[in-house]
CSV table of C-alpha atoms (C1' of nucleotides) in Angstrom, one decimal:
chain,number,residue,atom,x,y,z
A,274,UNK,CA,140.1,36.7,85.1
A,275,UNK,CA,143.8,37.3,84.0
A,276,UNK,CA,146.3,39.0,86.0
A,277,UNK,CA,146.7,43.0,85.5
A,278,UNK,CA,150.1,43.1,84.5
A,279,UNK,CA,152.2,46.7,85.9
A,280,UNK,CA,151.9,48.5,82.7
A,281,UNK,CA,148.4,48.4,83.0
A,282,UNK,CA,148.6,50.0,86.4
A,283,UNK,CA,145.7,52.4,87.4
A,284,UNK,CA,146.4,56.1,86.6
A,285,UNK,CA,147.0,57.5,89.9
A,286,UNK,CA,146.2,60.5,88.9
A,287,UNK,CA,142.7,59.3,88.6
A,288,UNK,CA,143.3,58.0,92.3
A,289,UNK,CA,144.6,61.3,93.6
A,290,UNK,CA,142.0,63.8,92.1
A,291,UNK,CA,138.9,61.5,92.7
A,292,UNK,CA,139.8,61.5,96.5
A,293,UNK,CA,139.8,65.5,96.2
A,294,UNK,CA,137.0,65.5,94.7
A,295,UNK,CA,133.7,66.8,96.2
A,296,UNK,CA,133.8,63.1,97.8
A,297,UNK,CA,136.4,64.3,99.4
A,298,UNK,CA,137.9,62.3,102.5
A,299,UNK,CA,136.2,59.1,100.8
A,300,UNK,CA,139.1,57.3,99.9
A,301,UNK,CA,141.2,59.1,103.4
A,302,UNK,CA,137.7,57.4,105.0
A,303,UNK,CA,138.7,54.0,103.9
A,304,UNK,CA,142.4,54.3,104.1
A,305,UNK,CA,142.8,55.4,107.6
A,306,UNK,CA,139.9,52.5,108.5
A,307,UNK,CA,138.7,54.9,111.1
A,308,UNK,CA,134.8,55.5,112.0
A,309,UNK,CA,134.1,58.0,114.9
A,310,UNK,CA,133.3,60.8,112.1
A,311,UNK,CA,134.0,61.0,108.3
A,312,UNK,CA,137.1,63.6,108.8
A,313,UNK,CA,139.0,61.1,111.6
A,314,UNK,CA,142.2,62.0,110.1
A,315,UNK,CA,141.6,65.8,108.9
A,316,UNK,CA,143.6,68.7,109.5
A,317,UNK,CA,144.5,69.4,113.1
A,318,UNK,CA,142.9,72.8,113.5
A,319,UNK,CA,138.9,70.8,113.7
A,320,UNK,CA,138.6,72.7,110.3
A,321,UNK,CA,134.3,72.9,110.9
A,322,UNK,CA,132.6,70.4,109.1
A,323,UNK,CA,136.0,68.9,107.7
A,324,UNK,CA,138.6,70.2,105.5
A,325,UNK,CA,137.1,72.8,103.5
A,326,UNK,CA,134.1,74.0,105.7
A,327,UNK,CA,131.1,74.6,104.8
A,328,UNK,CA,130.4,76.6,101.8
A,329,UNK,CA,128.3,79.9,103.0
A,330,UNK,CA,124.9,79.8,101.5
A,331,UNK,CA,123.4,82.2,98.6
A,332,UNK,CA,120.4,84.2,100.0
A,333,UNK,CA,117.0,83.3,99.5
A,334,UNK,CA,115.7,83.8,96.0
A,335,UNK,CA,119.1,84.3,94.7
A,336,UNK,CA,118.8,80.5,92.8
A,337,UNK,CA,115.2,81.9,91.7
A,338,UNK,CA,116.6,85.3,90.3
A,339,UNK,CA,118.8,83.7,88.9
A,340,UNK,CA,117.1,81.4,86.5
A,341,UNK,CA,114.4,84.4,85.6
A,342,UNK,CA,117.4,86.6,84.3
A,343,UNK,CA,119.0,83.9,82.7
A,344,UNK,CA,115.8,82.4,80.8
A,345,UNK,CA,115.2,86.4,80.2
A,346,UNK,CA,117.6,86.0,77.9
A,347,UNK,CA,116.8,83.0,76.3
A,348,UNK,CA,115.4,79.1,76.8
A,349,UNK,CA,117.6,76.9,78.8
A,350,UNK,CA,117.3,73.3,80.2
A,351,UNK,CA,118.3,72.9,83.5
A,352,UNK,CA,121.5,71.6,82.9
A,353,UNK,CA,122.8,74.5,80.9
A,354,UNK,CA,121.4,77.0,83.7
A,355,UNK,CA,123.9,75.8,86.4
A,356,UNK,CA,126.5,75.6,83.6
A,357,UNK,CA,126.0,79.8,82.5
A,358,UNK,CA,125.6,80.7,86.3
A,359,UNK,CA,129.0,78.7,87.5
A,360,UNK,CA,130.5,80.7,84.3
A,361,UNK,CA,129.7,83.7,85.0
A,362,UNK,CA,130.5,83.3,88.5
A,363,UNK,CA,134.0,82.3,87.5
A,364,UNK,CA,133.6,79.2,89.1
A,365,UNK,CA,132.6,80.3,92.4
A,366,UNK,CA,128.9,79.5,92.4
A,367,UNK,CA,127.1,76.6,90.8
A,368,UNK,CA,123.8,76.1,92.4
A,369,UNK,CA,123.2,72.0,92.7
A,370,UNK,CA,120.5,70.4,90.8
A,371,UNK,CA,118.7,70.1,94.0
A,372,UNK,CA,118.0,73.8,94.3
A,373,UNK,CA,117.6,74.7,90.3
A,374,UNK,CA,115.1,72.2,89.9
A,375,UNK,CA,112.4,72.6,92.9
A,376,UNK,CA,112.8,76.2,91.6
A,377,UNK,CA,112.3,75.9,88.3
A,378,UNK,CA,109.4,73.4,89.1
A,379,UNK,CA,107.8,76.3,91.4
A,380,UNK,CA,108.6,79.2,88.7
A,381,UNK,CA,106.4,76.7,86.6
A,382,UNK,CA,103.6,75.9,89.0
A,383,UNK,CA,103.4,80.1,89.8
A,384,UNK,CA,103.1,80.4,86.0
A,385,UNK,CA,106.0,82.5,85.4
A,386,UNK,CA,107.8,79.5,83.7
A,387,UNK,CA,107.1,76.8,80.9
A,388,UNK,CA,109.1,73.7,79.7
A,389,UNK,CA,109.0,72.3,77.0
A,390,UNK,CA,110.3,68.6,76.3
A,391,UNK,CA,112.3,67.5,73.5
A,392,UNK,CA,115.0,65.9,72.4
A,393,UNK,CA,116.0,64.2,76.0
A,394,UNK,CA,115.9,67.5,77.6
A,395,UNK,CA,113.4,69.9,78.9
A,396,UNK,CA,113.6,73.5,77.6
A,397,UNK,CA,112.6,75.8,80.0
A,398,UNK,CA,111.0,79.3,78.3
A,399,UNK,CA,109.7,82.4,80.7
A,400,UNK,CA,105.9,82.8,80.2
A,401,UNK,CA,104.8,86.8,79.2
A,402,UNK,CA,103.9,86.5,83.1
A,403,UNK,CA,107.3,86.0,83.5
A,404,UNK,CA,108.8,88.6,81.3
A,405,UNK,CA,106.4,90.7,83.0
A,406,UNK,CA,107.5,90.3,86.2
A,407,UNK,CA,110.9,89.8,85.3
A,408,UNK,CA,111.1,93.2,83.0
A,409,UNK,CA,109.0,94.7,86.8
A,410,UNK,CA,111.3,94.0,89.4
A,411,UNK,CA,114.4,93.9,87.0
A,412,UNK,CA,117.1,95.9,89.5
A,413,UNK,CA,115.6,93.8,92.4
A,414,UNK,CA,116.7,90.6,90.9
A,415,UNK,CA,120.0,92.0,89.6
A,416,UNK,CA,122.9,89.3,89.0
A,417,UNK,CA,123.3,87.1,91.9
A,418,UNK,CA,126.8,85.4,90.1
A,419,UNK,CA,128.1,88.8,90.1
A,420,UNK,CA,127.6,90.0,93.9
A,421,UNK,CA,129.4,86.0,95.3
A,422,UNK,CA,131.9,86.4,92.6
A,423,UNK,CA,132.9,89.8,93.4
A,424,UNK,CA,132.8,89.0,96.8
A,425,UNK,CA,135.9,86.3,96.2
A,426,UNK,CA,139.0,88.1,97.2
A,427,UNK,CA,142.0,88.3,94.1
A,428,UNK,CA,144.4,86.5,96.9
A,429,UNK,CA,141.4,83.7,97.1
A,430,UNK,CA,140.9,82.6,92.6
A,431,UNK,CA,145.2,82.6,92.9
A,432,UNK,CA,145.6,80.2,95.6
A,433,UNK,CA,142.8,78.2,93.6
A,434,UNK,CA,145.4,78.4,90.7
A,435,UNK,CA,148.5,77.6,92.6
A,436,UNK,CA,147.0,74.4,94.2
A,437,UNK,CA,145.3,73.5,90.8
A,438,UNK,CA,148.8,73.3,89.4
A,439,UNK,CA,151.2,72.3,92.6
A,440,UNK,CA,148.3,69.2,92.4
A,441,UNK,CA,149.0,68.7,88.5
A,442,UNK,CA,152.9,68.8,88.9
A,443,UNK,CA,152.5,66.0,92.0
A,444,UNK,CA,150.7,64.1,89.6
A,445,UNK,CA,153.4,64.5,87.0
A,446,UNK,CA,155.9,63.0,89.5
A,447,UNK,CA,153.7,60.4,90.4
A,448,UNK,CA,153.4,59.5,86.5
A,449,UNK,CA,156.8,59.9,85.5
A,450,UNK,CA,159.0,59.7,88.0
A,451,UNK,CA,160.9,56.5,90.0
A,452,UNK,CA,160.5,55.3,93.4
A,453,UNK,CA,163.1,57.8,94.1
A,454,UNK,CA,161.8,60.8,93.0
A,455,UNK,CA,158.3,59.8,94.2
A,456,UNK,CA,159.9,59.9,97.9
A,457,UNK,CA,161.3,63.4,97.3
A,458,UNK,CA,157.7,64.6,96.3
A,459,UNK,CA,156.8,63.3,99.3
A,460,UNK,CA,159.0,65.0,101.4
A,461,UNK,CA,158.3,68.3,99.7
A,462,UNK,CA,154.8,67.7,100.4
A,463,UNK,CA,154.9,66.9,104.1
A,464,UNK,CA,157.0,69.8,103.6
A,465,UNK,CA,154.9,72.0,102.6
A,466,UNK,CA,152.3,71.1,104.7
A,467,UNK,CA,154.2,72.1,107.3
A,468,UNK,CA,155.1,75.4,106.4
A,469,UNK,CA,151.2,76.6,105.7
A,470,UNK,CA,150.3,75.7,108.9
A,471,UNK,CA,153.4,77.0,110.7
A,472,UNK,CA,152.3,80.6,109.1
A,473,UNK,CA,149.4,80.7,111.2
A,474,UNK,CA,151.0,79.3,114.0
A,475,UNK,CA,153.4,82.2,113.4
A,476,UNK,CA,152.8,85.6,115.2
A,477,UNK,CA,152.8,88.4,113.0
B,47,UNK,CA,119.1,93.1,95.3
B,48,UNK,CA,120.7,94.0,98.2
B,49,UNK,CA,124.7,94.2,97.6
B,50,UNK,CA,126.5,91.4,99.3
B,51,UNK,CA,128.8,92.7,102.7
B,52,UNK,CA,132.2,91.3,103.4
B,53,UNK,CA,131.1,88.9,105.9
B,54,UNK,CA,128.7,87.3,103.4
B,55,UNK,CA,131.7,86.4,100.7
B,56,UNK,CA,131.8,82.9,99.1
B,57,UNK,CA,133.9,80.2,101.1
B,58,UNK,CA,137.3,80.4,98.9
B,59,UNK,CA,137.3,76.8,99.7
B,60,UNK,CA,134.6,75.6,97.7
B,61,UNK,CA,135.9,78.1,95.3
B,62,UNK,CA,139.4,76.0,95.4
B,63,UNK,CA,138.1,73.3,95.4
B,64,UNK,CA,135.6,73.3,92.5
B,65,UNK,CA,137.9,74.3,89.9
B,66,UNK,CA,140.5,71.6,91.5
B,67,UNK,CA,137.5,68.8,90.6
B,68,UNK,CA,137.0,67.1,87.6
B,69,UNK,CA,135.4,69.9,85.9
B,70,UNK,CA,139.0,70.8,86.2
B,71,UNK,CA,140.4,74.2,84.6
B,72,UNK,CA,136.6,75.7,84.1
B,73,UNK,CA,137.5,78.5,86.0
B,74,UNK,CA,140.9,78.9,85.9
B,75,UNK,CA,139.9,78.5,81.6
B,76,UNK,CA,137.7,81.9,82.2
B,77,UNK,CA,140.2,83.6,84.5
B,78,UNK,CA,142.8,83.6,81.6
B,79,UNK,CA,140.2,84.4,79.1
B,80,UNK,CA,142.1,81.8,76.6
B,81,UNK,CA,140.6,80.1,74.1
B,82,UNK,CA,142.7,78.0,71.8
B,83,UNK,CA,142.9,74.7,74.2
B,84,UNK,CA,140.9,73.2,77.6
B,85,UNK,CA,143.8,73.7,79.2
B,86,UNK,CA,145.7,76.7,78.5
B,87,UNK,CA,147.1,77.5,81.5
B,88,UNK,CA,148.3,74.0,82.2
B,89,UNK,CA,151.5,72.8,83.6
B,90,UNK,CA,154.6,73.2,81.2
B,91,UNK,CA,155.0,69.5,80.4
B,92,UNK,CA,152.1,69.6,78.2
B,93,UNK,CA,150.1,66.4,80.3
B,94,UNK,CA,148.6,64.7,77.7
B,95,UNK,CA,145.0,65.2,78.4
B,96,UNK,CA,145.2,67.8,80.1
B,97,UNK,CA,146.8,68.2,83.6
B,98,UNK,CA,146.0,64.6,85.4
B,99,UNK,CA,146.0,62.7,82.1
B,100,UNK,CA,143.9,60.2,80.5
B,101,UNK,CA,142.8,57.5,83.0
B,102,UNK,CA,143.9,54.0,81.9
B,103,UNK,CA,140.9,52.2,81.5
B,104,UNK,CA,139.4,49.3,82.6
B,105,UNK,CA,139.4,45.6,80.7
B,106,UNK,CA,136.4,45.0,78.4
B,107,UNK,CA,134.0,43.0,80.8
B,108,UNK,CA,135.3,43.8,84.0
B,109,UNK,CA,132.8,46.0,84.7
B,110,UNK,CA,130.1,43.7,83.7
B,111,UNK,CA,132.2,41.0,85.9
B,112,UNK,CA,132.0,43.5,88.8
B,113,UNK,CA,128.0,43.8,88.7
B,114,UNK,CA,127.5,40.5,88.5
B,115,UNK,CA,130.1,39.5,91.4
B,116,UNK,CA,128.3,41.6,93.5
B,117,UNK,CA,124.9,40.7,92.8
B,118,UNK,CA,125.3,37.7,93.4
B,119,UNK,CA,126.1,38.8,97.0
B,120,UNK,CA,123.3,40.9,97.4
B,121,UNK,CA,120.5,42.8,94.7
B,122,UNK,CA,121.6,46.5,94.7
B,123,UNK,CA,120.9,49.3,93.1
B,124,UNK,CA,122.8,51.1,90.2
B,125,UNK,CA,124.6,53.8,92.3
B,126,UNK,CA,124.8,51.4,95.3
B,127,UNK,CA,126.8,49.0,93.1
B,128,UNK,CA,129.3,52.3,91.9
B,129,UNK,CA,129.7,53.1,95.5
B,130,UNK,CA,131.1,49.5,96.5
B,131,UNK,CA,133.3,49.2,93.7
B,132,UNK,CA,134.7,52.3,94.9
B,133,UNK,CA,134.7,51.3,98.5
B,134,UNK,CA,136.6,47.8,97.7
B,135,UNK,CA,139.0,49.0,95.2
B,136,UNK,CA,139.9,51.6,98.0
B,137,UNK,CA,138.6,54.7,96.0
B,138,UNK,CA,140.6,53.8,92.6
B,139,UNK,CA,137.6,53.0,90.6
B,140,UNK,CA,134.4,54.2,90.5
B,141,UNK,CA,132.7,52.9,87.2
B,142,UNK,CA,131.1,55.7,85.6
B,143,UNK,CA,126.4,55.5,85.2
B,144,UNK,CA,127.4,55.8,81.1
B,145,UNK,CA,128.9,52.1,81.8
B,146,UNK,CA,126.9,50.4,84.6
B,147,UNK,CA,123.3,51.3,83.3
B,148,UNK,CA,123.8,50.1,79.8
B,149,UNK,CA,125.4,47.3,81.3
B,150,UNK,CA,122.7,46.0,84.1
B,151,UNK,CA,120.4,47.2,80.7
B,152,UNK,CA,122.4,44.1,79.0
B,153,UNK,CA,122.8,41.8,81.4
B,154,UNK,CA,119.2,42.6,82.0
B,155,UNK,CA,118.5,41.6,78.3
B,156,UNK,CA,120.1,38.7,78.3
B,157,UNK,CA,117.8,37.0,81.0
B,158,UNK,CA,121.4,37.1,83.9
B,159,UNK,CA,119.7,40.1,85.9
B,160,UNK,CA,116.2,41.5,86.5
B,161,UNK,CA,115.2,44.6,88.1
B,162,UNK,CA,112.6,45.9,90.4
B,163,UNK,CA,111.1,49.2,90.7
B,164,UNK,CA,110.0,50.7,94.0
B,165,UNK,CA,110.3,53.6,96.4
B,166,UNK,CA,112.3,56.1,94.0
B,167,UNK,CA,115.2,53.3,93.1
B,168,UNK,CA,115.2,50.3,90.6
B,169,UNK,CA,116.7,47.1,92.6
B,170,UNK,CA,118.8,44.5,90.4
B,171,UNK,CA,118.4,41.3,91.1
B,172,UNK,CA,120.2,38.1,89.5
B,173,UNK,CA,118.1,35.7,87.9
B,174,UNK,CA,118.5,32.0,88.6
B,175,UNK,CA,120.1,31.7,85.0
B,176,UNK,CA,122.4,34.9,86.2
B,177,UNK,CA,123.3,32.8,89.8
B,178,UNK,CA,124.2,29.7,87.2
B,179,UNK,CA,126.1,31.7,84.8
B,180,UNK,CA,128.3,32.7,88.1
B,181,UNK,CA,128.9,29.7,90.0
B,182,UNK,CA,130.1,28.2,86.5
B,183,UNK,CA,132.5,31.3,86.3
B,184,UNK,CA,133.1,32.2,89.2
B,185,UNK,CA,137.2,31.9,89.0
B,186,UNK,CA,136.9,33.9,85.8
B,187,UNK,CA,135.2,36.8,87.0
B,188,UNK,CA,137.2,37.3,90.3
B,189,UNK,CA,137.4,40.9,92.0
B,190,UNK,CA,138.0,43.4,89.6
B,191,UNK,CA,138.0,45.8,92.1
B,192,UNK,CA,140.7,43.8,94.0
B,193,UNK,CA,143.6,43.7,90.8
B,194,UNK,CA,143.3,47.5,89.7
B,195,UNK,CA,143.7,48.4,93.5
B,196,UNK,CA,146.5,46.2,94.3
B,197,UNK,CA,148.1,47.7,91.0
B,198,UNK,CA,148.0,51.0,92.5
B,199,UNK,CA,151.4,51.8,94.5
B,200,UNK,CA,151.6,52.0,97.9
B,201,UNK,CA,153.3,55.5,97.3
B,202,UNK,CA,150.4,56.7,95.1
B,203,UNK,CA,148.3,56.2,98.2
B,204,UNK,CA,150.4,58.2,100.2
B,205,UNK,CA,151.0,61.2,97.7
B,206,UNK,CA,147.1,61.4,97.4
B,207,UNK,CA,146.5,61.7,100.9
B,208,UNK,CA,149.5,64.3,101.4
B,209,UNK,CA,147.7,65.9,98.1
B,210,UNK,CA,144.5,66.0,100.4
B,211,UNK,CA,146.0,67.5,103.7
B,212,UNK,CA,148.3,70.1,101.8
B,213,UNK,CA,145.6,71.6,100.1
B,214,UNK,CA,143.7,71.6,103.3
B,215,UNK,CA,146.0,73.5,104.8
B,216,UNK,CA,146.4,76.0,102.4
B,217,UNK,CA,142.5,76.3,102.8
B,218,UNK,CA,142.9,76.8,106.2
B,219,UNK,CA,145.6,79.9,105.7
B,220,UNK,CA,143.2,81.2,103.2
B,221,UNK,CA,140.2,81.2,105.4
B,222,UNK,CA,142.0,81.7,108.6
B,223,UNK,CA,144.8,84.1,107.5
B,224,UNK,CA,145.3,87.4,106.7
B,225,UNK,CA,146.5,89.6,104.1
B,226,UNK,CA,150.3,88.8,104.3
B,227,UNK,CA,149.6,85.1,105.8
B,228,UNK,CA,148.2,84.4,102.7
B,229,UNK,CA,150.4,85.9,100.4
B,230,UNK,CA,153.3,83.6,102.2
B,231,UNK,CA,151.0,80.6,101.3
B,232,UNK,CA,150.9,81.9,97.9
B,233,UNK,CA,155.2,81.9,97.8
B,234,UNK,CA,155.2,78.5,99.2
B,235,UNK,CA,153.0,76.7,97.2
B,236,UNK,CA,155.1,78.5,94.1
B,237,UNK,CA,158.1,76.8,95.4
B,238,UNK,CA,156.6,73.8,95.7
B,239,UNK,CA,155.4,73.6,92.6
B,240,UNK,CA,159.0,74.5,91.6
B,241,UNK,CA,160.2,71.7,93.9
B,242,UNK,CA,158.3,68.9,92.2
B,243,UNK,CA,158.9,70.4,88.6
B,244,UNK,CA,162.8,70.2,89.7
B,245,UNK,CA,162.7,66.5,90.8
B,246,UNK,CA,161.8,65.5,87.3
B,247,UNK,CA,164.3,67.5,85.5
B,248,UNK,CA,167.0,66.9,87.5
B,249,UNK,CA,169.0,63.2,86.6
B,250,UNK,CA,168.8,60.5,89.2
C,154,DC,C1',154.2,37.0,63.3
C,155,DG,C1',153.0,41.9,63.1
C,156,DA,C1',150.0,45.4,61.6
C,157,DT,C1',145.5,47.1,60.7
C,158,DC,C1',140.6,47.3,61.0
C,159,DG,C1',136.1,47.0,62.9
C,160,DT,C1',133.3,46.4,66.8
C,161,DC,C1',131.8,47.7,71.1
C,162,DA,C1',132.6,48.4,76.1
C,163,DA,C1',134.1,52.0,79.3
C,164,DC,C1',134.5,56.7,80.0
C,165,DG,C1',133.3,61.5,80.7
C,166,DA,C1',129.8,64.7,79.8
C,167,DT,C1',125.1,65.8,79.6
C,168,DA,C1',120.7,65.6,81.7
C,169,DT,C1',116.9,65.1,84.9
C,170,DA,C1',114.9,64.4,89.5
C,171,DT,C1',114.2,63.7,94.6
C,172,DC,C1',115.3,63.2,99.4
C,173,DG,C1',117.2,64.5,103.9
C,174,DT,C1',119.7,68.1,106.2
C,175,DT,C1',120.7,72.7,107.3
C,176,DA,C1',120.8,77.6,107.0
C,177,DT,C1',118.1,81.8,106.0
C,178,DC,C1',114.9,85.0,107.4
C,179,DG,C1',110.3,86.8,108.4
C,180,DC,C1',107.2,86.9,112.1
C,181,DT,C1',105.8,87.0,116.7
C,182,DA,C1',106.2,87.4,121.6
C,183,DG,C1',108.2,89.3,125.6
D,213,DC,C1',114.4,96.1,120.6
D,214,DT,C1',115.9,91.2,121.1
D,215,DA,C1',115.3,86.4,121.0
D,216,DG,C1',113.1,82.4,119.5
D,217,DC,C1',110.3,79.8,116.4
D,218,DG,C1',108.6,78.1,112.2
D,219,DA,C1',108.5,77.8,107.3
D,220,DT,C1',111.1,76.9,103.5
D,221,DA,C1',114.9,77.7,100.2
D,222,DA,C1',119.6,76.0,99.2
D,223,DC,C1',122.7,72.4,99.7
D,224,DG,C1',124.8,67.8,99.3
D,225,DA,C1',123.7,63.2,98.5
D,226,DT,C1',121.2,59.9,96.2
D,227,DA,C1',119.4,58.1,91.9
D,228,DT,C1',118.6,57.1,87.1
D,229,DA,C1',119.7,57.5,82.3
D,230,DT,C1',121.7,58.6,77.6
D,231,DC,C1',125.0,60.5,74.3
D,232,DG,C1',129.4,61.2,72.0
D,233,DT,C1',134.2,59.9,72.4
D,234,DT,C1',137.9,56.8,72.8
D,235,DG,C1',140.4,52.8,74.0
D,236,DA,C1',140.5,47.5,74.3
D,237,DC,C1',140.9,43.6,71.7
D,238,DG,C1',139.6,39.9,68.5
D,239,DA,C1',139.7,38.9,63.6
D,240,DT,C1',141.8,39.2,59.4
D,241,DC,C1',145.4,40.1,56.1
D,242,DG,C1',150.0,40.4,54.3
DNA sequence: CGATCGTCAACGATATATCGTTATCGCTAG
DNA sequence: CTAGCGATAACGATATATCGTTGACGATCG
């Protein structure tokens, strides 16, 4: 097994975003070598269940009123469902496999849906009892992605955007830049850190 | 379907955080309503790729080499095997299913590794010819894992994590803060992004 | 020797499914 | 009316697999 010469160095951008990730704290896990809880080295305020909380839950039924209005429209498999709800949620909402596919199994076994398989996927079409019941309680089920997104402040999606691309021009440094200029990201950083959480250690 | 109160409203961290993962730019995409590129809105250096670049990948074989290392340890299963990798290369690579399935498929074919359903997971095994084939190449094969994380610099390792708290804390200000709290995180994280921007333009 | 080509391994995306944990919420008792 | 309980829906993690794209690299040619 030859040697991995330095061009041939891991992208660490790779590195940085997979740590970010929804594995988050993974790599921070590993790096810190610390047990006693998987957020030993998280933020300083005991954020609640680590860095970024706990997501609040949808209501009951809204992952089942969901897929009705959506196969209303037209088949879907599975996959495609959490893609057109996280869409039209602008990102906020994207229920997890292990809710859309008890439900859809369910809808199926209460005969409102059918699948069909084909093609390595499973095409999942509302039965007339479905339409019916659908087309019957259409204002009840309403648009579940539109109430959470709604409900995401303006202030909130921005943030998301300024972080998105303060990551990407970290990464940037990190790619192109020398030891030197890595340092200086670095300090900007701790920086930075700093300064958000010395706003709400501010009065106002 | 009830309308959603105030107090119900999505956590704006998972909302951060899911367009910041590598579904990267899904949201932020809709929010501009571009279409012309993935990545419309990304930072002004045009990242090839998009905004954390192409990942450099792995040698042909080293993920094969990796399996087979590791088998001979222990059997595993397929997604145990990603998650070790990823534990001993310190969260730098995780090998994707789309290349450790077709390759435990082939190494499966050719007689080095057998598998064994049971209990909702398929357990790999090495076969005496597999055990053969890497005591006889045992030097050869070496730690994958062990060269692409010791190519990573140390300083990569440190931007990530300061990548992971600062975004925590802006998470924090956002869930934590009010109105004008998290407009001032919103100014910050601007001039951050600013900051870093600067570092590369400006001569050494 | 350097450049090009062809092959195929690795990657990211697509796709399905289940399990254990936890939060939601209707029902019931006091 | 309020509090507690039980049932279960939603979540995150685990788990497997395939497809289309792209980069690694050996072979061949000039």
């Amino acid at each position: 097994m030859h040697a991995m010469p330095m061009w041939r160095q891991m992208d660490p951008c790779a590195a940085g975003w997979r740590a970010m990730t929804g594995r988050g704290g993974h790599g921070h896990h590993h790096r810190s070598g610390r047990g006693g809880g998987p957020w030993g080295g998280g933020p300083p305020f005991g954020f609640p269940g680590g860095p970024f909380g706990r997501r609040q839950r949808m209501r009951r039924g809204d992952v089942r009123a969901a897929l009705l209005v959506l196969l209303a429209e037209e088949p879907r498999n599975g996959y495609g469902l959490m893609q057109e709800i996280e869409q039209r949620s602008n990102g906020v909402w994207r229920p997890s496999p292990g809710s859309v596919y008890p439900a859809l199994s369910q809808l199926e076994d209460e005969g409102l849906v059918r699948s069909e398989e084909g093609e390595g996927r499973k095409l999942f079409h509302l039965t007339d009892a479905g339409r019916a019941h659908v087309d019957e309680h259409r204002e009840k089920l309403g648009e579940p992605w539109a109430a959470v997104s709604g409900a995401v402040d303006e202030s909130a999606f921005e943030l998301r955007d300024l972080m998105w691309q303060t990551g990407a021009a970290a990464m940037q440094v990190l790619q192109a830049g020398n030891e030197a200029q890595v340092a200086r990201a670095r300090e900007i950083l701790t920086e930075t850190r700093r300064s958000l959480y010395r706003i709400l250690a501010e009065e106002e």
